[in-house]
Coordinates of C-alpha atoms and ligand atoms in Angstrom, one line a residue:
M1 CA 5.5 60.7 115.3
K2 CA 8.3 58.2 114.9
A3 CA 8.8 54.7 113.5
S4 CA 11.8 52.4 113.5
V5 CA 12.7 49.6 111.2
V6 CA 15.4 47.0 111.1
A7 CA 16.7 45.9 107.6
N8 CA 19.1 43.0 108.0
K9 CA 21.0 41.8 105.0
D10 CA 20.6 38.1 106.0
F11 CA 17.0 38.3 107.1
T12 CA 15.3 37.8 103.7
V13 CA 12.1 36.7 102.2
G14 CA 13.9 35.4 99.1
K15 CA 14.7 36.2 95.5
I16 CA 11.9 38.0 93.8
D17 CA 10.6 36.5 90.6
N18 CA 10.6 39.5 88.3
R19 CA 7.2 38.3 86.9
V20 CA 5.6 39.7 90.0
Y21 CA 5.6 43.0 88.1
G22 CA 3.6 41.6 85.2
A23 CA 0.4 43.1 83.6
F24 CA -2.8 42.0 81.8
L25 CA -4.4 43.0 78.6
E26 CA -7.9 41.7 77.6
H27 CA -10.1 42.1 74.6
L28 CA -12.3 44.4 76.6
G29 CA -13.4 48.0 76.0
R30 CA -10.5 50.1 74.6
A31 CA -7.6 48.0 76.0
I32 CA -6.6 46.5 72.7
Y33 CA -8.5 48.6 70.1
E34 CA -7.6 52.3 70.6
G35 CA -5.3 51.2 73.5
I36 CA -2.3 49.4 72.1
Y37 CA -3.8 49.2 68.5
E38 CA -4.9 52.2 66.5
P39 CA -3.8 52.0 62.9
D40 CA -4.8 55.6 62.1
H41 CA -3.0 57.1 65.0
A42 CA -0.1 59.4 64.2
S43 CA 2.3 57.3 66.3
A44 CA 1.2 53.9 64.8
D45 CA 3.9 51.5 63.5
Q46 CA 3.6 49.3 60.3
N47 CA 1.4 46.9 62.4
G48 CA -1.0 49.6 63.5
M49 CA 0.4 49.6 67.1
R50 CA 0.6 52.9 68.9
G51 CA 4.1 54.0 69.4
D52 CA 3.3 56.4 72.2
V53 CA 1.6 53.6 74.2
A54 CA 4.5 51.2 73.5
K55 CA 7.0 53.7 74.8
L56 CA 5.1 54.1 78.1
V57 CA 4.8 50.3 78.4
K58 CA 8.5 49.8 77.6
D59 CA 9.5 52.3 80.3
L60 CA 7.6 50.2 82.9
N61 CA 9.9 47.3 82.0
V62 CA 6.9 44.9 82.2
P63 CA 8.2 41.3 82.3
V64 CA 5.1 39.5 81.2
V65 CA 1.6 40.3 79.8
R66 CA -1.3 38.0 80.2
Y67 CA -3.7 37.8 77.2
P68 CA -6.4 37.6 75.8
G69 CA -8.6 37.5 78.9
G70 CA -10.2 37.6 81.4
N71 CA -13.8 36.8 81.1
F72 CA -13.4 37.3 77.3
V73 CA -11.4 34.1 77.0
S74 CA -14.3 31.9 78.2
A75 CA -16.1 32.2 74.8
Y76 CA -13.1 33.1 72.6
N77 CA -12.2 31.2 69.4
W78 CA -8.5 31.9 68.9
E79 CA -8.7 30.8 65.2
D80 CA -10.9 33.9 64.6
G81 CA -7.8 36.1 65.2
V82 CA -5.4 34.5 62.7
G83 CA -5.1 34.6 58.9
P84 CA -5.7 37.5 56.6
R85 CA -7.3 40.4 58.5
E86 CA -10.0 41.0 55.9
E87 CA -11.2 37.4 56.2
R88 CA -11.4 37.5 60.0
P89 CA -15.0 37.3 61.4
T90 CA -16.5 39.9 63.7
R91 CA -17.8 38.0 66.8
L92 CA -20.1 38.9 69.7
D93 CA -18.3 38.9 73.0
L94 CA -20.7 37.5 75.6
A95 CA -18.6 38.6 78.6
W96 CA -18.8 42.3 77.9
H97 CA -21.7 42.5 75.4
T98 CA -19.5 44.0 72.7
S99 CA -18.3 42.9 69.3
D100 CA -14.8 42.1 68.3
S101 CA -13.4 42.6 64.8
N102 CA -10.5 40.2 65.6
A103 CA -8.1 42.7 63.9
V104 CA -5.7 41.8 66.7
G105 CA -5.0 38.1 67.4
V106 CA -2.1 36.1 68.7
H107 CA 0.3 37.1 65.8
E108 CA -0.2 40.8 66.3
F109 CA -0.1 40.5 70.1
A110 CA 3.2 38.5 69.9
D111 CA 4.8 41.1 67.7
W112 CA 3.7 43.8 70.1
C113 CA 5.2 41.9 73.0
D114 CA 8.5 41.7 71.2
S115 CA 8.4 45.4 70.4
V116 CA 7.9 46.4 74.1
G117 CA 10.3 43.7 75.4
T118 CA 7.8 41.6 77.3
E119 CA 6.9 37.9 77.5
M120 CA 3.4 36.6 76.5
M121 CA 1.3 34.6 78.9
L122 CA -1.7 33.0 77.1
A123 CA -5.0 31.7 78.5
V124 CA -6.9 28.8 76.9
N125 CA -10.7 28.8 76.8
L126 CA -12.0 26.3 79.3
G127 CA -15.5 27.9 79.4
S128 CA -17.2 27.2 76.1
R129 CA -14.3 24.9 74.9
G130 CA -12.0 22.3 76.4
V131 CA -9.0 20.0 76.0
D132 CA -9.1 19.7 72.2
D133 CA -9.1 23.4 71.6
A134 CA -6.3 23.9 74.1
R135 CA -4.0 21.4 72.5
N136 CA -4.7 22.8 69.0
F137 CA -4.0 26.3 70.2
L138 CA -0.7 25.1 71.8
E139 CA 0.3 23.3 68.6
Y140 CA -0.4 26.4 66.6
V141 CA 1.6 28.6 68.9
N142 CA 4.5 26.4 69.8
H143 CA 5.1 23.6 67.3
P144 CA 7.9 24.2 64.9
G145 CA 6.1 22.8 61.8
G146 CA 5.0 19.7 59.9
S147 CA 1.5 19.4 61.5
Y148 CA -1.9 20.9 60.6
W149 CA -1.9 23.8 63.1
S150 CA 1.8 24.6 63.0
D151 CA 1.8 24.7 59.2
L152 CA -1.2 27.0 59.3
R153 CA 0.8 29.4 61.5
I154 CA 3.6 29.3 59.0
K155 CA 1.2 29.9 56.2
N156 CA -0.1 32.9 58.2
G157 CA 3.4 34.4 58.2
R158 CA 5.2 33.2 61.2
K159 CA 7.8 30.6 60.6
E160 CA 9.4 30.3 64.0
P161 CA 7.1 29.1 66.8
F162 CA 6.1 31.7 69.4
N163 CA 7.4 29.5 72.2
V164 CA 5.0 30.6 74.9
K165 CA 5.9 29.0 78.2
M166 CA 3.1 30.3 80.5
W167 CA -0.4 29.1 80.0
C168 CA -3.5 29.8 82.1
L169 CA -6.1 27.0 82.2
G170 CA -9.1 29.2 81.7
N171 CA -10.2 32.3 83.8
E172 CA -12.1 32.7 87.0
M173 CA -14.0 29.4 86.5
D174 CA -15.5 29.8 90.0
G175 CA -17.6 32.8 88.9
P176 CA -21.2 32.3 87.8
W177 CA -20.7 35.3 85.5
Q178 CA -18.3 33.2 83.4
V179 CA -19.4 31.5 80.2
G180 CA -19.1 27.8 81.0
H181 CA -18.8 28.3 84.8
K182 CA -18.1 25.1 86.6
D183 CA -18.0 23.8 90.2
A184 CA -14.7 23.0 91.7
D185 CA -14.8 19.3 91.0
E186 CA -15.9 19.7 87.5
Y187 CA -13.3 22.4 86.8
G188 CA -10.5 20.5 88.6
K189 CA -11.1 17.4 86.4
L190 CA -11.2 19.5 83.2
A191 CA -8.1 21.5 84.2
A192 CA -6.2 18.3 85.1
N193 CA -7.1 16.7 81.8
T194 CA -6.2 19.8 79.8
A195 CA -2.9 20.1 81.7
R196 CA -2.0 16.5 81.0
A197 CA -2.7 16.9 77.3
M198 CA -0.6 20.1 77.1
R199 CA 2.2 18.5 79.0
M200 CA 2.2 15.5 76.6
F201 CA 3.1 18.2 74.0
D202 CA 5.7 19.9 76.2
S203 CA 6.5 18.8 79.7
E204 CA 8.3 22.1 80.4
L205 CA 5.3 24.4 80.1
E206 CA 4.4 26.5 83.2
L207 CA 0.7 25.9 83.8
I208 CA -1.6 28.1 85.9
V209 CA -4.8 26.7 87.3
C210 CA -7.7 29.0 88.4
G211 CA -8.1 29.7 92.0
S212 CA -10.8 32.1 93.5
S213 CA -11.7 35.2 91.6
N214 CA -11.7 37.2 94.8
A215 CA -11.2 36.8 98.5
D216 CA -15.0 37.0 99.2
M217 CA -16.0 34.0 97.0
A218 CA -18.4 31.8 99.0
S219 CA -16.5 28.6 98.5
Y220 CA -13.0 30.0 99.1
P221 CA -10.6 28.4 100.2
D222 CA -12.3 25.1 99.5
W223 CA -12.2 25.9 95.8
E224 CA -8.4 26.0 95.9
R225 CA -8.3 22.7 97.9
I226 CA -10.6 20.8 95.6
V227 CA -9.0 22.2 92.4
L228 CA -5.5 21.4 93.7
E229 CA -6.4 17.9 94.7
H230 CA -7.3 17.3 91.1
T231 CA -4.4 19.2 89.5
Y232 CA -1.5 19.5 92.0
E233 CA 1.1 17.5 90.1
H234 CA 0.1 18.9 86.7
V235 CA 0.3 22.7 87.4
D236 CA 2.9 25.2 88.7
H237 CA 0.8 28.1 89.9
I238 CA -2.7 28.7 91.2
S239 CA -4.2 32.0 90.0
L240 CA -5.8 34.5 92.4
H241 CA -7.6 37.8 91.7
M242 CA -8.5 40.8 93.8
Y243 CA -9.7 44.3 93.1
F244 CA -9.6 47.2 95.7
A245 CA -12.4 49.8 96.2
N246 CA -13.2 52.8 98.4
R247 CA -16.9 52.9 97.8
D248 CA -17.7 54.4 101.2
K249 CA -15.1 57.2 101.0
D250 CA -13.4 55.7 104.0
T251 CA -9.7 56.2 103.5
P252 CA -8.3 54.5 106.7
N253 CA -10.1 51.3 105.9
Y254 CA -9.4 51.5 102.2
L255 CA -5.7 51.8 102.9
A256 CA -5.9 48.8 105.2
L257 CA -7.2 46.5 102.5
N258 CA -3.8 45.0 101.8
H259 CA -4.1 43.2 105.2
K260 CA -7.0 41.3 103.6
L261 CA -4.9 40.7 100.5
E262 CA -2.1 39.3 102.7
R263 CA -4.5 37.0 104.5
Y264 CA -5.8 35.8 101.2
I265 CA -2.3 34.9 100.0
E266 CA -1.4 33.3 103.3
T267 CA -4.6 31.2 103.4
V268 CA -4.0 29.9 99.8
A269 CA -0.3 29.3 100.6
A270 CA -1.4 27.2 103.5
T271 CA -3.9 25.2 101.3
I272 CA -1.1 24.6 98.8
K273 CA 1.1 23.2 101.6
Q274 CA -1.8 21.1 102.9
V275 CA -2.4 19.5 99.5
K276 CA 1.3 19.1 98.9
S277 CA 1.8 17.1 102.1
K278 CA -1.3 15.0 101.4
K279 CA 0.1 14.2 97.9
R280 CA 3.6 13.4 99.4
T281 CA 5.3 15.1 96.5
K282 CA 8.3 17.4 96.2
H283 CA 6.6 19.4 93.5
D284 CA 5.9 23.0 94.4
V285 CA 2.9 25.1 93.4
Y286 CA 3.1 28.9 93.7
I287 CA 0.6 31.8 93.5
S288 CA 0.0 33.7 90.2
F289 CA -1.8 36.8 91.3
D290 CA -2.7 37.5 87.7
E291 CA -5.4 40.2 88.2
W292 CA -5.1 43.0 90.8
N293 CA -5.8 46.7 90.8
V294 CA -8.0 49.4 92.2
W295 CA -11.4 49.1 90.4
Y296 CA -14.5 51.0 91.4
H297 CA -14.5 54.5 90.0
S298 CA -16.1 53.5 86.7
N299 CA -18.6 50.8 87.6
K300 CA -21.6 53.1 87.0
Q301 CA -20.6 54.0 83.5
D302 CA -19.9 50.4 82.8
R303 CA -23.4 49.2 83.9
E304 CA -25.1 52.0 82.0
I305 CA -23.3 51.0 78.8
L306 CA -24.0 47.3 79.3
D307 CA -27.5 47.6 80.5
G308 CA -28.3 49.9 77.5
G309 CA -28.3 46.6 75.7
N310 CA -29.2 48.1 72.3
G311 CA -26.3 46.8 70.4
W312 CA -22.9 45.2 70.5
P313 CA -20.5 48.2 70.2
H314 CA -16.9 47.6 69.1
A315 CA -14.4 48.9 71.7
P316 CA -16.7 51.1 73.8
G317 CA -15.1 52.9 76.8
L318 CA -15.7 50.3 79.4
L319 CA -14.2 50.2 82.9
E320 CA -12.1 53.4 82.4
D321 CA -11.3 54.1 86.0
I322 CA -9.7 57.6 86.4
Y323 CA -7.3 57.1 89.2
N324 CA -6.6 59.6 91.9
F325 CA -3.9 60.3 94.4
E326 CA -5.4 58.1 97.0
D327 CA -5.0 55.2 94.6
V328 CA -1.3 55.8 94.4
L329 CA -1.1 54.9 98.1
Q330 CA -3.2 51.8 97.6
V331 CA -1.2 50.5 94.6
G332 CA 2.0 51.2 96.6
L333 CA 0.6 49.2 99.5
V334 CA -0.4 46.3 97.3
L335 CA 3.0 46.1 95.7
N336 CA 4.6 46.1 99.1
S337 CA 2.4 43.1 100.0
F338 CA 3.6 41.2 96.9
I339 CA 7.2 42.0 97.7
R340 CA 6.7 40.8 101.3
H341 CA 5.1 37.6 100.0
S342 CA 7.5 37.0 97.0
D343 CA 8.4 33.6 98.4
V344 CA 4.9 32.3 97.4
V345 CA 3.7 34.9 94.8
K346 CA 5.8 34.3 91.7
I347 CA 3.7 36.0 89.1
A348 CA 1.3 39.0 89.5
C349 CA -0.4 41.1 86.8
I350 CA -1.7 44.6 87.3
A351 CA -5.2 44.5 85.6
Q352 CA -5.1 46.0 83.2
L353 CA -2.4 47.9 81.3
V354 CA -4.1 50.4 78.9
N355 CA -7.5 52.2 79.2
V356 CA -9.4 49.5 81.1
I357 CA -8.7 49.9 84.8
A358 CA -5.1 50.8 83.8
P359 CA -2.1 52.9 84.5
I360 CA -2.0 54.2 80.9
M361 CA -4.8 56.1 79.3
T362 CA -5.3 57.1 75.7
E363 CA -7.5 59.3 73.6
K364 CA -8.5 58.2 70.2
G365 CA -6.3 60.1 67.7
G366 CA -4.9 62.0 70.7
P367 CA -2.3 61.6 73.5
A368 CA -1.4 58.7 75.8
W369 CA -0.6 59.6 79.4
K370 CA 0.3 58.2 82.8
Q371 CA -2.5 57.8 85.3
T372 CA -1.5 58.5 88.9
I373 CA -1.0 54.8 89.7
Y374 CA 1.6 54.5 86.9
Y375 CA 4.2 55.8 89.3
P376 CA 4.2 53.3 92.2
Y377 CA 4.0 50.5 89.6
Y378 CA 6.9 52.0 87.7
F379 CA 9.1 52.4 90.8
A380 CA 8.5 48.8 92.0
S381 CA 8.9 47.3 88.6
V382 CA 12.1 49.1 87.7
Y383 CA 13.8 49.2 91.1
G384 CA 12.2 46.3 93.0
R385 CA 14.3 43.5 91.5
G386 CA 16.6 41.4 93.6
T387 CA 16.1 39.9 97.1
A388 CA 13.2 41.0 99.3
L389 CA 14.1 41.7 102.8
N390 CA 12.1 40.6 105.8
L391 CA 11.8 43.9 107.7
L392 CA 11.1 44.4 111.4
V393 CA 8.8 47.3 111.6
N394 CA 7.8 49.2 114.7
S395 CA 5.3 51.9 113.8
P396 CA 2.3 53.4 115.6
G397 CA -1.0 52.3 114.0
Y398 CA -4.7 52.4 114.1
E399 CA -7.6 49.9 114.4
S400 CA -9.1 49.2 110.9
N401 CA -11.8 46.8 109.7
H402 CA -9.1 44.5 108.4
E403 CA -6.6 44.4 111.3
D404 CA -6.4 45.3 115.0
N405 CA -3.3 47.3 114.4
T406 CA -2.7 48.8 110.9
P407 CA 0.7 50.5 111.1
F408 CA 0.8 54.0 109.8
V409 CA 4.1 53.2 108.0
D410 CA 4.0 50.4 105.5
L411 CA 7.2 49.6 103.6
S412 CA 9.1 46.9 101.7
S413 CA 12.7 46.7 100.7
V414 CA 14.6 45.0 97.9
H415 CA 18.4 44.4 97.9
N416 CA 19.8 44.3 94.3
E417 CA 23.1 42.4 94.6
D418 CA 23.8 43.0 90.9
D419 CA 24.0 46.8 91.1
G420 CA 24.7 47.1 94.8
T421 CA 21.6 49.0 95.7
L422 CA 19.0 48.8 98.4
S423 CA 15.5 50.2 97.5
F424 CA 12.7 51.1 99.9
F425 CA 9.1 51.7 99.0
L426 CA 7.2 53.5 101.7
V427 CA 3.6 54.6 102.4
N428 CA 2.4 56.9 105.2
R429 CA -1.2 56.0 106.0
H430 CA -1.5 58.9 108.4
G431 CA -3.6 61.7 107.0
T432 CA -2.4 64.6 109.1
E433 CA 1.0 63.7 110.7
S434 CA 4.5 63.4 109.3
I435 CA 6.4 60.4 110.5
E436 CA 10.2 60.3 111.1
V437 CA 11.5 56.9 110.1
D438 CA 14.8 55.4 111.2
I439 CA 15.9 52.3 109.3
D440 CA 18.7 50.4 110.9
L441 CA 20.8 48.9 108.0
Q442 CA 22.3 45.8 109.5
G443 CA 25.0 43.9 107.6
F444 CA 25.2 46.4 104.8
A445 CA 28.3 48.4 103.9
A446 CA 27.8 52.2 104.6
G447 CA 26.0 53.7 101.6
E448 CA 24.5 56.9 100.3
V449 CA 21.1 57.9 99.0
I450 CA 21.2 58.1 95.2
D451 CA 17.5 58.6 94.4
H452 CA 14.6 59.8 96.5
Q453 CA 11.1 60.3 94.9
V454 CA 8.1 61.5 96.8
M455 CA 4.4 61.6 95.9
T456 CA 2.1 63.8 97.9
H457 CA -0.9 65.9 97.1
S458 CA -3.2 68.3 99.0
R459 CA -6.2 66.5 97.5
L460 CA -6.7 62.7 97.7
D461 CA -9.0 63.0 94.7
A462 CA -6.5 64.8 92.4
V463 CA -6.2 63.1 89.0
N464 CA -4.2 63.3 85.8
T465 CA -6.1 64.0 82.5
A466 CA -5.2 64.4 78.9
K467 CA -5.0 68.2 79.4
N468 CA -3.3 68.1 82.8
Q469 CA -1.1 65.0 82.6
S470 CA 1.2 65.8 85.6
E471 CA -1.2 67.0 88.3
V472 CA -0.1 63.9 90.3
A473 CA 3.5 63.1 89.7
P474 CA 6.6 62.3 91.8
R475 CA 9.1 65.0 92.8
K476 CA 12.6 64.7 94.0
G477 CA 12.7 64.1 97.8
E478 CA 14.8 65.9 100.3
G479 CA 16.4 65.1 103.6
A480 CA 16.8 61.3 103.3
K481 CA 20.3 60.5 104.6
V482 CA 22.4 57.5 105.6
A483 CA 24.4 58.2 108.8
D484 CA 25.7 55.9 111.5
G485 CA 24.4 52.8 109.8
S486 CA 20.8 54.1 109.5
L487 CA 18.7 55.5 106.8
R488 CA 16.6 58.4 108.1
L489 CA 13.8 60.2 106.3
T490 CA 10.5 61.9 107.0
L491 CA 7.2 60.8 105.4
P492 CA 4.7 63.6 105.0
P493 CA 1.0 62.8 105.7
Y494 CA -0.5 60.5 103.0
S495 CA 2.6 60.0 101.0
Y496 CA 4.3 57.5 98.8
Q497 CA 8.1 57.4 98.6
M498 CA 10.9 55.5 96.9
V499 CA 14.4 55.7 98.2
R500 CA 17.5 54.0 96.8
V501 CA 20.7 53.6 98.6
K502 CA 24.0 52.8 96.8
L503 CA 25.9 50.4 99.1
Ligands
LIG601 O1 -10.2 42.7 84.5 C1 -11.6 42.8 84.3 C2 -12.3 41.5 84.6 O2 -12.2 41.2 86.0 C3 -11.7 40.2 84.0 O3 -12.2 40.0 82.7 C4 -12.1 39.1 84.9 O4 -11.2 38.0 84.9 C5 -12.3 39.8 86.2 O5 -13.5 39.5 86.8

C-alpha cells in the first residue's frame, strides 16, 4: 500500500504556540500526593518533591501546567493551602469524595514548577465561590506587597509575587457533576464579572473561560455561543475538554476519534468567529484545550472506590489508567490534530501528568516510570516546535463511525526555522499492512534524516509496568531517506513514527 504527501514550505498553518504541549495536575487521587510530592521518598528534595518524577517531567519540556483542578477547584479554598503546614486544615473534597491535607498549596506548586522549568496556569473557584475569592487569590499570588493578601504571601515566605499570567475562570461549569454548576447565562455573567475584576487588577492577564466539558454535551455549541456573548471582550481563550475511549474494543473506530476532535475544534472556532463578527471587535479569542487524554481503562476501579463511600481516603489510587500500545497511536493522532489546528488551539494540556490518567506512574516508596503514551507526547513536545505545515495527504482509507474516509496514514509536520529541521509525526492506522509513504518536500533545501524513531508492538494491549518499564518503547527506525527532493519511509502496521530531517 502507498500514500503520497506534499509538504510545501510556504503552505503553513502558522507558528505553533508551545503551550499546546502543556499538562494538567489536579488534587485528585495520587497526582499530587505520592505523585509529585512524597517527602519520605528516597529521591525527595528539601520540599518533599520527588526527584525521579521531576526528572521525567523536565525531560518532557512541559511549557505550562494547569492547577489545582479540575472538578476539585469548584469547592477549593486556596487559603487552606498556604501558611505553616502544621496549621493547614484537612478538608473533604466533594468532587472525588476524598480528603486533602493541604500539604501542597500554591507555594509548593510554584516552587515545583520552577524546579521542572514550567509555567503555572491557575484556576479560580467559580463553583462554590465567586468574584471576591478570585480577586483575593489574584492579589495574593501577583501583587508585590503592601496589601492584606500580598503581605500574607510575604509573611508565608515568598517575597516576590508569583506573576501568574494564565487564569482559568472555573472548570467545566456546564457539568451537573460540578459543585456550583450553572447554566450558560448564569455562568457567562459570573465569568464576565470575574474577568472584569481580575483585569482591573492587571489588564495583561490571559483569561480562559469554560467551554463545553466534552463534545457530547447536550447544549454544545450553544454553551460556547452564550458564554462568549457575555465574555468575549474580557477573555482570551475558551476552554474545551475531551477524553478518548475504546470501550467496545473497536480499534478502527477508536483510531478515528480524532476526526470528532477536529470537528469539535472547528465548530467552536466557527462560533468564536460568529460572536466576534457580531461584537464588531478586533479582539481574538482562541481555544485552550486544557484537558485531553485517553481515559477509560480505570473507570471500574474508580467507581468501586467512590461508591464504597465508607470514608474520605487521602490520596487513594483513583483514575490510574494503565496505558497500552494502542493508546500510543491514539495520543499520536490527537497531537497531530492539535498541530494541524494550531492556528486556533493555542494551549492544550494532557490530563493529567502523574498517576491520574497520566504518562508518568509512580509507586509509593518505589520507582517512577514512563507509561506507553509518554513517548508520543515527548516527541511532539520536544520536536514539534516551530511552524506547522498544511500538508496535502493522499492516503487510502476506510469508512469509520466518525468520517466517510479515515486515511490509514495520519501525519503532521513542523518546520523549526531556528535549528533548520523538519519533523514528521506519523501514525499507520492499518492493522495488517505496511504503507510506503513518499513526502514531496517542496521549497526546502535538500536534507538528510538525523533521527527516526519507531513504535510498534505485536500486541495492542502491551503495557509498561514498574517491573517491566520498557515493554513498549521507541526503537531506532531504519530506511527513512531523503532523495530527489522527497522523504521516503515505510510505516509498519499499527505504528507510530517520528522522523527529523536536517535541512
Ligand atoms: O481530569 C479528570 C477530570 O475530568 C477533571 O477533574 C474534570 O475537569 C474532568 O471532568
